[in-house]
Amino acid sequence: MIQVSQLQKTYMSGVRRKPTNALVHVSLHVECGEIFGIIGPNGAGKSTLLKSLLSLVRPNSGTIKLNGFFPSDLRCRQSLGYLPENPCLYDNLSVNDHLIFIARTANLKNPLAQQRIPEVLAMVGLDHVRHKQIRTFSKGMVQRAALACALFTQPEILILDEPMSGLDPLGRKMVTDIIRAYNDQGNTVLFCSHVLTDVERICDRIAIMDRGQLALTITPQELLDITPDVRGESPLETLFVRTVGAGGQQ
Amino acid sequence: MRGVYAVALLSFKEGLRHRVLYGVLLAALLLMGCTVLVSGFFLRDISKVILDFCMATVTLGGLTIPFFLAIHLLAKDIERRTIFTLLTRPISRGQYLIGKFFGLFLITGLIMLLLTGGVWLCLWGGEFLFGSRFFVTVSWVSIVAALFLSWLSVLILNAFVVLWSTVTTSSFLATLLTLFSYVIGHSIDDVVRFLQVEVTMIKISDSIRMTVDVVKYLFPNLAAFDLKSAAAHGLSIPFTDVLILTTYATAYIVVLLVLSTLFFNRRDLA
Ligand SMILES: Nc1ncnc2c1ncn2[C@@H]1O[C@H](COP(=O)(O)OP(=O)(O)O)[C@@H](O)[C@H]1O
Ligand SMILES: [Mg+2]
């Protein structure tokens, strides 16, 4: 379960300390076993929100609880898997090395890890390059490898930042299938994207984020009541344009 | 503890795969080999020349680690966001920094140990070529002590890399600041001594004296760790000196790591 309340984050960038409001009073509640998708235009603050959940970014105010723990509490990260946007892994090491490291931090015994590694690599379609150095990988392969790292410990909460970016159509379907299968085991998935179709298909709830604010939260059932403005547009697209577009005109 | 261990092992492994290391090892061993051949020109001082050059090479080889590898393992790690793989595991930022430091500790130890092996080979080669009568003054205890101390000074610089990588956002700046620390650490002793000698012709303002005093206490006296020429001349290095310097280095490194953790804990990794 993820509880976020009144989260605020202002970045101070540059020598002039120019402030950017990345998150403005964001409150969010994700139930156990839910697939929650966040959509929003570039720079809406999606990545900042997800990074605060992992305490990579320190919010200025507001509270976050993950399964009852604060993000800075190391115990909560044991049951957390995170896929960063544009993931970057160690060039000189192999996927195998990365996964062994993760097993070590999770206190997983070696025989168990050796059993789990091929399993998770098969899931992301990288079983043939287990011992190859990451430097030889394509962008999509790195993305898959990072996904394998996030999935490795079978965390209760999976946080994915633009998991479909950089993947081919088969890769996208693979990610969708993984998220679904993962959720079927009773786990929680929170992910963000700016590609609406990715989100529409699999989420139990969808939030639209714009300029640091959560504009609205909606379920796929509620989406059915919305009639598209333009023929051929999906209901979510219409809603997205109405929400984000309307904000933009103010 | 488990986190520190896992990070140390991963960085050790990553560092060992870095090509810089093999270049350094090869260049250093070649340099040592040449020294043995050239030292024949120096007749009586053969062993001193060999030792001087070889030990300098060991230190130089060790020094490439903070400047190339450590920057890569820390500043680049933060810059390129590869750090996310580590920090999203149950590893605190302090554990991350300590783990990285121990990874570097192992790598510098390994490299300098291998190069010390090179020194041994050179001495052996010299004895073989020129006869053992030139090598009676060689004291292995002093050589090992001197090289151990130069390892400690390299470790202090590694800790500086940790600090500068946490306070700056660019690896270039971190390299530059480490270079400054190295230069200051090596020259501060001379500057202090120069100021103590009252030269009548030159007036030194109080503000300069103050600055030097502050710098003297902020930066480590790296020159104190340089006892290579004593060892090359076969002089003994007092055990108490080694003990004091070890304590000094340890304390300094602990302070640097604690400071780094304080800085790093406040930093956003967006
Ligand atoms: N490190 C940073 N320094 C300053 N501003 C940042 C930083 N990271 C993100 N921002 C700003 O915060 C806002 C939200 O960014 P982000 O969370 O990455 O958006 P999204 O992931 O939705 O595209 C943007 O306006 C961006 O410019
Ligand atoms: Mg983003």
XYZ file of N, CA, C and O in Angstrom, chain B residues 91-172:
328
model
N 20.044 -0.190 0.962
C 21.392 0.298 1.238
C 21.281 1.798 1.504
O 20.744 2.528 0.675
N 21.783 2.226 2.665
C 21.699 3.652 2.958
C 22.819 4.372 2.216
O 23.745 3.738 1.711
N 22.718 5.688 2.155
C 23.734 6.430 1.404
C 25.093 6.330 2.077
O 26.116 6.272 1.404
N 25.091 6.319 3.406
C 26.353 6.143 4.125
C 26.981 4.799 3.786
O 28.176 4.713 3.497
N 26.161 3.756 3.794
C 26.678 2.424 3.465
C 27.215 2.388 2.045
O 28.232 1.748 1.764
N 26.538 3.101 1.161
C 26.998 3.165 -0.229
C 28.408 3.758 -0.295
O 29.306 3.186 -0.915
N 28.602 4.895 0.375
C 29.900 5.570 0.305
C 30.992 4.716 0.952
O 32.093 4.589 0.415
N 30.674 4.120 2.102
C 31.670 3.288 2.775
C 32.000 2.062 1.916
O 33.158 1.681 1.763
N 30.961 1.479 1.322
C 31.175 0.326 0.445
C 32.068 0.686 -0.725
O 33.004 -0.042 -1.058
N 31.796 1.844 -1.331
C 32.619 2.286 -2.461
C 34.058 2.471 -2.007
O 35.002 2.096 -2.701
N 34.222 3.087 -0.815
C 35.578 3.319 -0.325
C 36.310 1.985 -0.140
O 37.469 1.846 -0.509
N 35.600 0.998 0.407
C 36.269 -0.284 0.622
C 36.568 -1.003 -0.694
O 37.584 -1.708 -0.799
N 35.729 -0.788 -1.688
C 36.037 -1.314 -3.015
C 37.358 -0.738 -3.510
O 38.238 -1.463 -3.990
N 37.520 0.577 -3.336
C 38.753 1.246 -3.755
C 39.942 0.803 -2.903
O 41.062 0.647 -3.399
N 39.680 0.596 -1.626
C 40.677 0.103 -0.676
C 41.259 -1.217 -1.202
O 42.469 -1.399 -1.286
N 40.359 -2.102 -1.620
C 40.805 -3.398 -2.127
C 41.583 -3.244 -3.435
O 42.629 -3.861 -3.618
N 41.064 -2.409 -4.337
C 41.725 -2.270 -5.638
C 43.110 -1.657 -5.484
O 44.085 -2.176 -6.025
N 43.209 -0.553 -4.711
C 44.537 0.059 -4.516
C 45.468 -0.935 -3.848
O 46.644 -1.025 -4.225
N 44.938 -1.655 -2.858
C 45.764 -2.648 -2.168
C 46.304 -3.666 -3.159
O 47.510 -3.968 -3.179
N 45.436 -4.179 -4.011
C 45.833 -5.211 -4.966
C 46.876 -4.691 -5.947
O 47.915 -5.324 -6.169
N 46.599 -3.512 -6.512
C 47.511 -2.955 -7.509
C 48.880 -2.691 -6.899
O 49.917 -3.063 -7.453
N 48.878 -2.073 -5.698
C 50.165 -1.733 -5.107
C 50.905 -2.980 -4.647
O 52.133 -3.031 -4.674
N 50.166 -3.994 -4.283
C 50.799 -5.254 -3.900
C 51.470 -5.887 -5.122
O 52.614 -6.352 -5.058
N 50.759 -5.868 -6.240
C 51.330 -6.420 -7.472
C 52.582 -5.654 -7.866
O 53.597 -6.244 -8.263
N 52.525 -4.329 -7.731
C 53.676 -3.514 -8.102
C 54.836 -3.729 -7.128
O 55.999 -3.675 -7.518
N 54.495 -3.991 -5.849
C 55.554 -4.317 -4.892
C 56.246 -5.610 -5.315
O 57.471 -5.750 -5.194
N 55.457 -6.519 -5.831
C 56.037 -7.728 -6.415
C 57.013 -7.360 -7.525
O 58.080 -7.963 -7.658
N 56.659 -6.321 -8.280
C 57.535 -5.832 -9.339
C 58.851 -5.314 -8.775
O 59.929 -5.563 -9.333
N 58.775 -4.612 -7.643
C 59.987 -4.105 -6.997
C 60.899 -5.277 -6.630
O 62.111 -5.263 -6.877
N 60.286 -6.300 -6.081
C 61.052 -7.481 -5.673
C 61.759 -8.097 -6.894
O 62.944 -8.408 -6.859
N 60.999 -8.198 -7.985
C 61.564 -8.753 -9.214
C 62.743 -7.916 -9.690
O 63.772 -8.461 -10.114
N 62.585 -6.584 -9.606
C 63.648 -5.695 -10.074
C 64.912 -5.873 -9.242
O 66.020 -5.932 -9.785
N 64.738 -5.940 -7.918
C 65.899 -6.118 -7.049
C 66.581 -7.442 -7.350
O 67.807 -7.547 -7.419
N 65.765 -8.431 -7.551
C 66.288 -9.756 -7.858
C 67.055 -9.722 -9.179
O 68.175 -10.226 -9.294
N 66.447 -9.039 -10.175
C 67.098 -8.907 -11.478
C 68.401 -8.136 -11.372
O 69.414 -8.486 -11.989
N 68.383 -7.062 -10.534
C 69.585 -6.257 -10.342
C 70.701 -7.085 -9.719
O 71.852 -7.041 -10.174
N 70.370 -7.867 -8.716
C 71.363 -8.710 -8.060
C 71.947 -9.707 -9.039
O 73.149 -9.966 -9.069
N 71.056 -10.228 -9.882
C 71.471 -11.211 -10.872
C 72.434 -10.586 -11.879
O 73.449 -11.178 -12.236
N 72.128 -9.348 -12.291
C 72.929 -8.685 -13.321
C 74.234 -8.125 -12.791
O 75.283 -8.241 -13.416
N 74.148 -7.476 -11.607
C 75.301 -6.706 -11.152
C 76.009 -7.319 -9.951
O 76.986 -6.771 -9.474
N 75.482 -8.385 -9.410
C 76.131 -8.996 -8.256
C 75.557 -8.484 -6.959
O 75.130 -7.330 -6.867
N 75.530 -9.329 -5.931
C 74.791 -8.995 -4.717
C 75.531 -7.999 -3.836
O 74.984 -7.472 -2.889
N 76.798 -7.709 -4.112
C 77.527 -6.794 -3.224
C 76.962 -5.368 -3.272
O 77.145 -4.577 -2.362
N 76.241 -5.055 -4.358
C 75.631 -3.726 -4.443
C 74.335 -3.631 -3.634
O 73.758 -2.577 -3.504
N 73.871 -4.767 -3.152
C 72.535 -4.768 -2.567
C 72.522 -5.076 -1.081
O 71.518 -5.485 -0.539
N 73.666 -4.877 -0.418
C 73.721 -5.231 1.004
C 72.885 -4.291 1.868
O 72.394 -4.677 2.921
N 72.713 -3.033 1.424
C 71.987 -2.089 2.283
C 70.472 -2.234 2.182
O 69.741 -1.618 2.939
N 69.992 -3.046 1.228
C 68.547 -3.149 1.019
C 67.855 -3.711 2.257
O 68.244 -4.760 2.773
N 66.861 -2.937 2.760
C 66.128 -3.409 3.929
C 64.654 -3.593 3.548
O 63.947 -2.618 3.277
N 64.237 -4.821 3.498
C 62.853 -5.086 3.067
C 61.823 -4.537 4.041
O 60.745 -4.142 3.642
N 62.196 -4.514 5.324
C 61.252 -3.984 6.313
C 60.941 -2.518 5.998
O 59.778 -2.095 5.963
N 62.000 -1.745 5.693
C 61.797 -0.328 5.385
C 61.011 -0.161 4.089
O 60.141 0.708 3.989
N 61.357 -0.982 3.091
C 60.670 -0.868 1.804
C 59.170 -1.104 1.987
O 58.337 -0.318 1.537
N 58.845 -2.187 2.700
C 57.433 -2.510 2.895
C 56.752 -1.411 3.703
O 55.638 -0.978 3.374
N 57.442 -0.903 4.731
C 56.856 0.167 5.543
C 56.595 1.406 4.686
O 55.514 2.006 4.745
N 57.578 1.760 3.842
C 57.426 2.958 3.006
C 56.271 2.785 2.019
O 55.468 3.709 1.807
N 56.185 1.604 1.431
C 55.115 1.376 0.458
C 53.747 1.321 1.144
O 52.743 1.780 0.598
N 53.731 0.771 2.367
C 52.479 0.754 3.133
C 52.010 2.185 3.389
O 50.837 2.515 3.217
N 52.959 3.058 3.762
C 52.593 4.444 4.038
C 52.114 5.138 2.765
O 51.174 5.940 2.808
N 52.741 4.827 1.644
C 52.284 5.503 0.429
C 50.903 4.961 0.027
O 50.081 5.694 -0.526
N 50.623 3.700 0.369
C 49.263 3.164 0.169
C 48.267 3.960 1.010
O 47.197 4.334 0.534
N 48.651 4.252 2.256
C 47.755 5.032 3.122
C 47.463 6.404 2.518
O 46.325 6.884 2.550
N 48.503 7.038 1.944
C 48.266 8.373 1.392
C 47.344 8.286 0.171
O 46.521 9.176 -0.051
N 47.488 7.209 -0.599
C 46.562 7.021 -1.730
C 45.134 6.814 -1.215
O 44.165 7.321 -1.783
N 45.020 6.102 -0.084
C 43.681 5.882 0.485
C 43.058 7.200 0.936
O 41.852 7.412 0.777
N 43.877 8.095 1.489
C 43.350 9.398 1.890
C 42.808 10.130 0.664
O 41.722 10.713 0.693
N 43.551 10.038 -0.442
C 43.071 10.695 -1.667
C 41.781 10.048 -2.164
O 40.876 10.733 -2.655
N 41.686 8.734 -2.011
C 40.432 8.068 -2.384
C 39.271 8.611 -1.564
O 38.182 8.835 -2.085
N 39.528 8.831 -0.284
C 38.474 9.387 0.575
C 38.121 10.803 0.129
O 36.960 11.222 0.208
N 39.121 11.540 -0.363
C 38.846 12.876 -0.911
C 37.948 12.771 -2.141
O 37.044 13.589 -2.319
N 38.208 11.777 -2.972
C 37.344 11.589 -4.144
C 35.907 11.347 -3.689
O 34.956 11.903 -4.244
N 35.750 10.548 -2.639
C 34.406 10.300 -2.107
C 33.764 11.626 -1.706
O 32.636 11.931 -2.095
N 34.523 12.430 -0.962
C 33.973 13.707 -0.498
C 33.604 14.609 -1.672
O 32.472 15.092 -1.770
N 34.542 14.812 -2.592
C 34.292 15.756 -3.680
C 33.201 15.243 -4.611
O 32.488 16.028 -5.227
N 33.064 13.949 -4.732
C 31.991 13.429 -5.591
C 30.622 13.675 -4.971
O 29.629 13.776 -5.689
N 30.569 13.755 -3.642
C 29.266 13.965 -3.023
C 28.883 15.441 -2.978
O 27.703 15.748 -2.954
N 29.882 16.343 -2.969
C 29.498 17.746 -2.880
C 29.357 18.419 -4.244
O 28.666 19.420 -4.364
N 30.007 17.876 -5.272
C 29.867 18.498 -6.592
C 28.938 17.651 -7.453
O 28.688 16.496 -7.154
N 28.449 18.269 -8.530
C 27.560 17.512 -9.396
C 28.250 17.083 -10.684
O 27.628 16.477 -11.534
N 29.539 17.430 -10.822
C 30.187 17.000 -12.057
C 31.475 16.268 -11.759
O 32.198 16.609 -10.822
N 31.750 15.255 -12.555
C 32.940 14.445 -12.311
C 34.199 15.251 -12.612
O 35.242 15.048 -12.000
N 34.087 16.209 -13.533
C 35.250 17.031 -13.866
C 35.681 17.855 -12.652
O 36.854 17.912 -12.290
